Amino acid sequence: MVQLFPSSVALVLLLQYANAQAIVNGQIYTPGIALVDAPQPNTPLGGDHLQVALDVTSNGQLQLPPYPKDPVSAIHNITIFLSSYATGKNFTISNGTAGAGNASLGEIMQQEPGSTVKHVNWVWPDCLAGDGDPKDPNSARGAYNISIRQNFRMNGTSMYTIFDLPIRVTNSIPVAPNRPPCDMLNNPMLDQATLNASASWFTRIAGTAIETKGTGTGIGGQKPQAQPKDGLGGAGSLDWCSGLHSLWMVVFVFMFPF
């Protein structure tokens, strides 16, 4: 087993390198048009709200809605979930329709009209209140993925992609009367194979131009690689890429046990 370990690590490194999503100057390239400005991967989170910042123009390459008729590139909608195989929870952050008391948010693309960055401010549900790592094995706190699903058209090709950004719900979340019940937001957990089958085979490479005129050249890509078992799965891994030197570093191999 000791002799096999180095080659096993090398194989995993190679696979993650081939299917990587990049972080360039702090922005995370999803397998879609939107870029994640915050949070950074594997960040411990808490406070009153879960906050996510999405650049929906890919640094100004794409105009904001309303789009022209039959656009070459456009984001049709973005839905977001907070999901974890470790806890068995799959909470709706936004599925396009605002829930009672804004427990789940409305359509992301319609928020903050005129702003190229959409700021998601979602009230943590009641079962995530607490402080520190979970002591109770039945706790809902712990490792999660912010699962960002994009239905979009890019350079003449229509796609649906799933991108899972790992975080940890371990910082302090105070008990508050405005926290919605977890049961109201929880959804059945889909298995990884089902999620992978629903998403397009596409990994966006940092620097890929987004066309807004003409008929589009079309785009190809690779099927995103699954995340570690703690999260929801069905998304690309994350690498750090220096825009100056194009230096890639595979890191998540060492964050979770095999």
Short mmCIF file of C-alpha atoms in Angstrom, two decimals:
data_model
loop_
_atom_site.label_atom_id
_atom_site.label_comp_id
_atom_site.label_asym_id
_atom_site.label_seq_id
_atom_site.Cartn_x
_atom_site.Cartn_y
_atom_site.Cartn_z
CA MET A 1 0.00 0.00 0.00
CA VAL A 2 2.86 2.37 0.83
CA GLN A 3 4.34 1.80 -2.62
CA LEU A 4 1.02 2.53 -4.33
CA PHE A 5 0.29 5.78 -2.45
CA PRO A 6 2.55 8.14 -4.45
CA SER A 7 1.18 6.91 -7.79
CA SER A 8 -2.40 7.17 -6.48
CA VAL A 9 -1.83 10.77 -5.41
CA ALA A 10 -0.24 11.54 -8.77
CA LEU A 11 -3.27 10.13 -10.60
CA VAL A 12 -5.68 12.22 -8.51
CA LEU A 13 -3.54 15.30 -9.08
CA LEU A 14 -3.57 14.69 -12.82
CA LEU A 15 -7.34 14.22 -12.94
CA GLN A 16 -7.99 17.36 -10.91
CA TYR A 17 -5.58 19.36 -13.07
CA ALA A 18 -7.38 18.27 -16.24
CA ASN A 19 -10.82 19.28 -14.93
CA ALA A 20 -9.90 22.30 -12.81
CA GLN A 21 -11.74 25.54 -12.32
CA ALA A 22 -9.35 28.42 -11.73
CA ILE A 23 -9.08 31.18 -9.17
CA VAL A 24 -7.59 34.23 -10.86
CA ASN A 25 -6.94 37.39 -8.84
CA GLY A 26 -9.37 36.16 -6.19
CA GLN A 27 -12.21 35.44 -8.64
CA ILE A 28 -13.43 31.87 -9.05
CA TYR A 29 -14.24 30.80 -12.61
CA THR A 30 -17.32 28.59 -12.54
CA PRO A 31 -18.16 26.22 -15.40
CA GLY A 32 -20.44 28.94 -16.73
CA ILE A 33 -20.51 32.69 -17.21
CA ALA A 34 -20.76 33.92 -13.60
CA LEU A 35 -17.61 34.46 -11.53
CA VAL A 36 -17.62 34.02 -7.76
CA ASP A 37 -16.10 37.02 -5.97
CA ALA A 38 -16.87 35.70 -2.47
CA PRO A 39 -16.59 33.58 -0.43
CA GLN A 40 -13.29 31.86 -1.08
CA PRO A 41 -13.25 28.05 -1.00
CA ASN A 42 -13.23 26.20 2.31
CA THR A 43 -13.92 29.42 4.27
CA PRO A 44 -15.42 28.97 7.76
CA LEU A 45 -18.65 30.99 7.74
CA GLY A 46 -21.24 32.24 10.22
CA GLY A 47 -22.83 35.51 11.28
CA ASP A 48 -26.42 36.47 10.58
CA HIS A 49 -26.34 35.74 6.84
CA LEU A 50 -24.66 33.59 4.22
CA GLN A 51 -23.23 36.11 1.75
CA VAL A 52 -22.27 35.24 -1.83
CA ALA A 53 -21.09 37.72 -4.48
CA LEU A 54 -21.47 36.75 -8.16
CA ASP A 55 -20.17 38.75 -11.12
CA VAL A 56 -22.80 37.89 -13.74
CA THR A 57 -21.04 39.76 -16.58
CA SER A 58 -17.72 37.89 -16.31
CA ASN A 59 -15.82 41.14 -15.74
CA GLY A 60 -17.86 43.15 -18.22
CA GLN A 61 -17.80 40.71 -21.14
CA LEU A 62 -21.57 40.19 -21.04
CA GLN A 63 -24.23 42.87 -20.77
CA LEU A 64 -26.87 42.82 -18.05
CA PRO A 65 -30.47 41.79 -18.80
CA PRO A 66 -32.60 42.48 -20.73
CA TYR A 67 -30.74 40.62 -23.44
CA PRO A 68 -31.43 40.99 -27.18
CA LYS A 69 -33.68 38.47 -28.90
CA ASP A 70 -31.90 35.15 -29.57
CA PRO A 71 -28.68 36.24 -27.79
CA VAL A 72 -25.36 34.61 -28.58
CA SER A 73 -24.53 34.68 -24.85
CA ALA A 74 -26.87 35.15 -21.89
CA ILE A 75 -27.57 33.86 -18.38
CA HIS A 76 -31.15 32.58 -18.34
CA ASN A 77 -31.22 31.93 -14.59
CA ILE A 78 -29.09 31.02 -11.58
CA THR A 79 -30.29 28.83 -8.72
CA ILE A 80 -28.33 28.20 -5.53
CA PHE A 81 -28.51 25.51 -2.83
CA LEU A 82 -26.56 24.80 0.36
CA SER A 83 -25.96 21.07 0.41
CA SER A 84 -23.96 18.42 2.22
CA TYR A 85 -23.73 14.65 2.11
CA ALA A 86 -22.08 14.82 5.56
CA THR A 87 -25.22 16.25 7.18
CA GLY A 88 -27.80 15.04 4.66
CA LYS A 89 -29.17 18.57 4.26
CA ASN A 90 -29.99 20.29 0.97
CA PHE A 91 -31.33 23.80 1.62
CA THR A 92 -32.82 26.09 -1.02
CA ILE A 93 -31.08 29.47 -1.14
CA SER A 94 -32.72 30.56 -4.40
CA ASN A 95 -34.79 28.57 -6.88
CA GLY A 96 -36.20 31.60 -8.68
CA THR A 97 -39.19 32.19 -6.39
CA ALA A 98 -38.97 34.04 -3.08
CA GLY A 99 -40.23 31.97 -0.15
CA ALA A 100 -42.37 33.14 2.74
CA GLY A 101 -40.53 35.82 4.72
CA ASN A 102 -37.81 35.73 2.04
CA ALA A 103 -36.54 32.47 3.54
CA SER A 104 -35.54 31.49 0.02
CA LEU A 105 -34.56 34.28 -2.34
CA GLY A 106 -36.09 35.27 -5.66
CA GLU A 107 -34.43 35.20 -9.08
CA ILE A 108 -30.76 36.12 -8.68
CA MET A 109 -30.49 37.84 -12.07
CA GLN A 110 -33.35 40.24 -11.19
CA GLN A 111 -31.72 41.47 -7.98
CA GLU A 112 -29.84 44.77 -7.81
CA PRO A 113 -30.81 46.04 -11.28
CA GLY A 114 -27.90 47.78 -12.98
CA SER A 115 -25.29 46.07 -10.82
CA THR A 116 -22.84 43.68 -12.47
CA VAL A 117 -22.32 41.91 -9.12
CA LYS A 118 -25.31 40.21 -7.49
CA HIS A 119 -25.04 39.97 -3.69
CA VAL A 120 -26.83 37.03 -2.10
CA ASN A 121 -27.73 37.68 1.55
CA TRP A 122 -29.49 34.59 2.86
CA VAL A 123 -30.63 34.22 6.46
CA TRP A 124 -29.17 31.04 7.94
CA PRO A 125 -31.98 28.61 8.92
CA ASP A 126 -32.52 27.76 12.57
CA CYS A 127 -30.75 24.38 12.69
CA LEU A 128 -27.42 25.99 11.73
CA ALA A 129 -27.35 28.27 14.77
CA GLY A 130 -24.47 27.53 17.12
CA ASP A 131 -20.74 28.10 17.51
CA GLY A 132 -17.70 26.11 16.46
CA ASP A 133 -17.39 22.65 15.00
CA PRO A 134 -20.40 20.38 15.66
CA LYS A 135 -20.09 18.25 18.79
CA ASP A 136 -23.33 16.35 18.19
CA PRO A 137 -23.08 13.80 15.34
CA ASN A 138 -26.66 14.71 14.41
CA SER A 139 -25.86 18.42 14.12
CA ALA A 140 -26.67 20.17 10.83
CA ARG A 141 -23.50 22.27 11.14
CA GLY A 142 -20.26 21.32 9.41
CA ALA A 143 -19.04 20.84 5.82
CA TYR A 144 -21.24 22.18 3.00
CA ASN A 145 -21.14 23.15 -0.64
CA ILE A 146 -22.68 26.31 -2.03
CA SER A 147 -24.12 24.68 -5.15
CA ILE A 148 -24.44 27.21 -7.97
CA ARG A 149 -26.45 26.05 -11.00
CA GLN A 150 -26.43 28.14 -14.18
CA ASN A 151 -28.79 27.84 -17.13
CA PHE A 152 -27.07 29.87 -19.82
CA ARG A 153 -26.04 30.30 -23.45
CA MET A 154 -22.39 30.98 -24.23
CA ASN A 155 -20.98 31.67 -27.69
CA GLY A 156 -24.00 30.07 -29.33
CA THR A 157 -24.14 26.94 -27.13
CA SER A 158 -26.85 26.41 -24.49
CA MET A 159 -25.80 24.62 -21.29
CA TYR A 160 -26.72 23.85 -17.71
CA THR A 161 -23.85 23.50 -15.23
CA ILE A 162 -23.46 22.77 -11.53
CA PHE A 163 -20.60 24.25 -9.53
CA ASP A 164 -20.02 23.35 -5.87
CA LEU A 165 -18.01 25.75 -3.73
CA PRO A 166 -16.94 24.09 -0.44
CA ILE A 167 -17.37 26.03 2.81
CA ARG A 168 -17.61 25.15 6.49
CA VAL A 169 -20.49 26.28 8.69
CA THR A 170 -18.41 26.48 11.88
CA ASN A 171 -18.34 30.18 12.87
CA SER A 172 -20.86 31.57 15.33
CA ILE A 173 -24.47 31.87 14.13
CA PRO A 174 -26.67 33.44 16.81
CA VAL A 175 -30.12 32.11 17.65
CA ALA A 176 -32.66 34.60 16.30
CA PRO A 177 -36.45 34.61 15.87
CA ASN A 178 -36.22 35.47 12.17
CA ARG A 179 -34.41 32.25 11.24
CA PRO A 180 -36.65 30.10 9.01
CA PRO A 181 -37.23 26.45 9.97
CA CYS A 182 -34.76 24.12 8.29
CA ASP A 183 -37.54 21.71 7.35
CA MET A 184 -39.18 24.45 5.27
CA LEU A 185 -36.05 24.83 3.11
CA ASN A 186 -34.75 21.27 3.02
CA ASN A 187 -35.00 19.19 -0.18
CA PRO A 188 -34.35 15.51 -0.96
CA MET A 189 -30.66 14.88 -1.56
CA LEU A 190 -29.85 13.81 -5.11
CA ASP A 191 -27.09 11.28 -5.60
CA GLN A 192 -23.92 12.31 -7.38
CA ALA A 193 -24.59 10.25 -10.51
CA THR A 194 -27.96 11.94 -11.01
CA LEU A 195 -26.44 15.40 -10.61
CA ASN A 196 -23.59 14.63 -12.99
CA ALA A 197 -26.03 13.31 -15.59
CA SER A 198 -28.10 16.51 -15.41
CA ALA A 199 -25.19 18.88 -16.06
CA SER A 200 -23.40 19.75 -19.30
CA TRP A 201 -19.90 18.43 -19.97
CA PHE A 202 -18.10 21.75 -19.76
CA THR A 203 -15.16 23.24 -17.90
CA ARG A 204 -14.59 26.90 -18.59
CA ILE A 205 -10.97 27.91 -19.02
CA ALA A 206 -9.97 31.27 -17.55
CA GLY A 207 -9.54 33.75 -20.40
CA THR A 208 -12.22 32.21 -22.63
CA ALA A 209 -13.85 35.14 -24.46
CA ILE A 210 -17.63 35.56 -24.29
CA GLU A 211 -19.14 36.55 -27.63
CA THR A 212 -22.16 38.85 -27.75
CA LYS A 213 -22.55 39.38 -31.50
CA GLY A 214 -22.85 37.17 -34.57
CA THR A 215 -23.98 33.56 -34.36
CA GLY A 216 -21.32 32.30 -31.97
CA THR A 217 -18.45 29.91 -32.50
CA GLY A 218 -19.70 27.31 -30.05
CA ILE A 219 -17.75 25.99 -27.09
CA GLY A 220 -16.63 22.61 -25.90
CA GLY A 221 -15.37 21.31 -22.63
CA GLN A 222 -14.86 18.46 -20.25
CA LYS A 223 -17.25 16.96 -17.77
CA PRO A 224 -16.69 18.60 -14.36
CA GLN A 225 -15.11 16.38 -11.75
CA ALA A 226 -16.99 15.53 -8.55
CA GLN A 227 -16.19 17.24 -5.27
CA PRO A 228 -15.10 15.28 -2.18
CA LYS A 229 -17.75 13.13 -0.51
CA ASP A 230 -18.56 15.64 2.27
CA GLY A 231 -20.28 17.98 -0.18
CA LEU A 232 -22.93 17.64 -2.81
CA GLY A 233 -20.75 16.62 -5.74
CA GLY A 234 -21.18 17.24 -9.44
CA ALA A 235 -18.76 20.13 -9.77
CA GLY A 236 -15.24 21.01 -10.82
CA SER A 237 -12.38 21.09 -8.35
CA LEU A 238 -10.69 24.41 -7.62
CA ASP A 239 -7.11 25.34 -8.37
CA TRP A 240 -5.25 28.55 -7.70
CA CYS A 241 -3.96 30.13 -10.91
CA SER A 242 -1.65 33.12 -11.06
CA GLY A 243 -2.75 35.30 -13.96
CA LEU A 244 0.85 36.43 -14.46
CA HIS A 245 2.62 33.10 -14.55
CA SER A 246 -0.26 30.62 -15.15
CA LEU A 247 0.86 28.61 -12.14
CA TRP A 248 -1.59 25.85 -11.13
CA MET A 249 -1.68 24.36 -7.66
CA VAL A 250 -3.96 21.44 -6.80
CA VAL A 251 -4.99 21.72 -3.16
CA PHE A 252 -8.25 19.95 -2.33
CA VAL A 253 -6.67 16.52 -2.62
CA PHE A 254 -5.16 17.17 0.80
CA MET A 255 -8.19 18.80 2.45
CA PHE A 256 -10.40 15.72 2.69
CA PRO A 257 -9.67 12.02 3.30
CA PHE A 258 -10.01 9.63 0.36
#
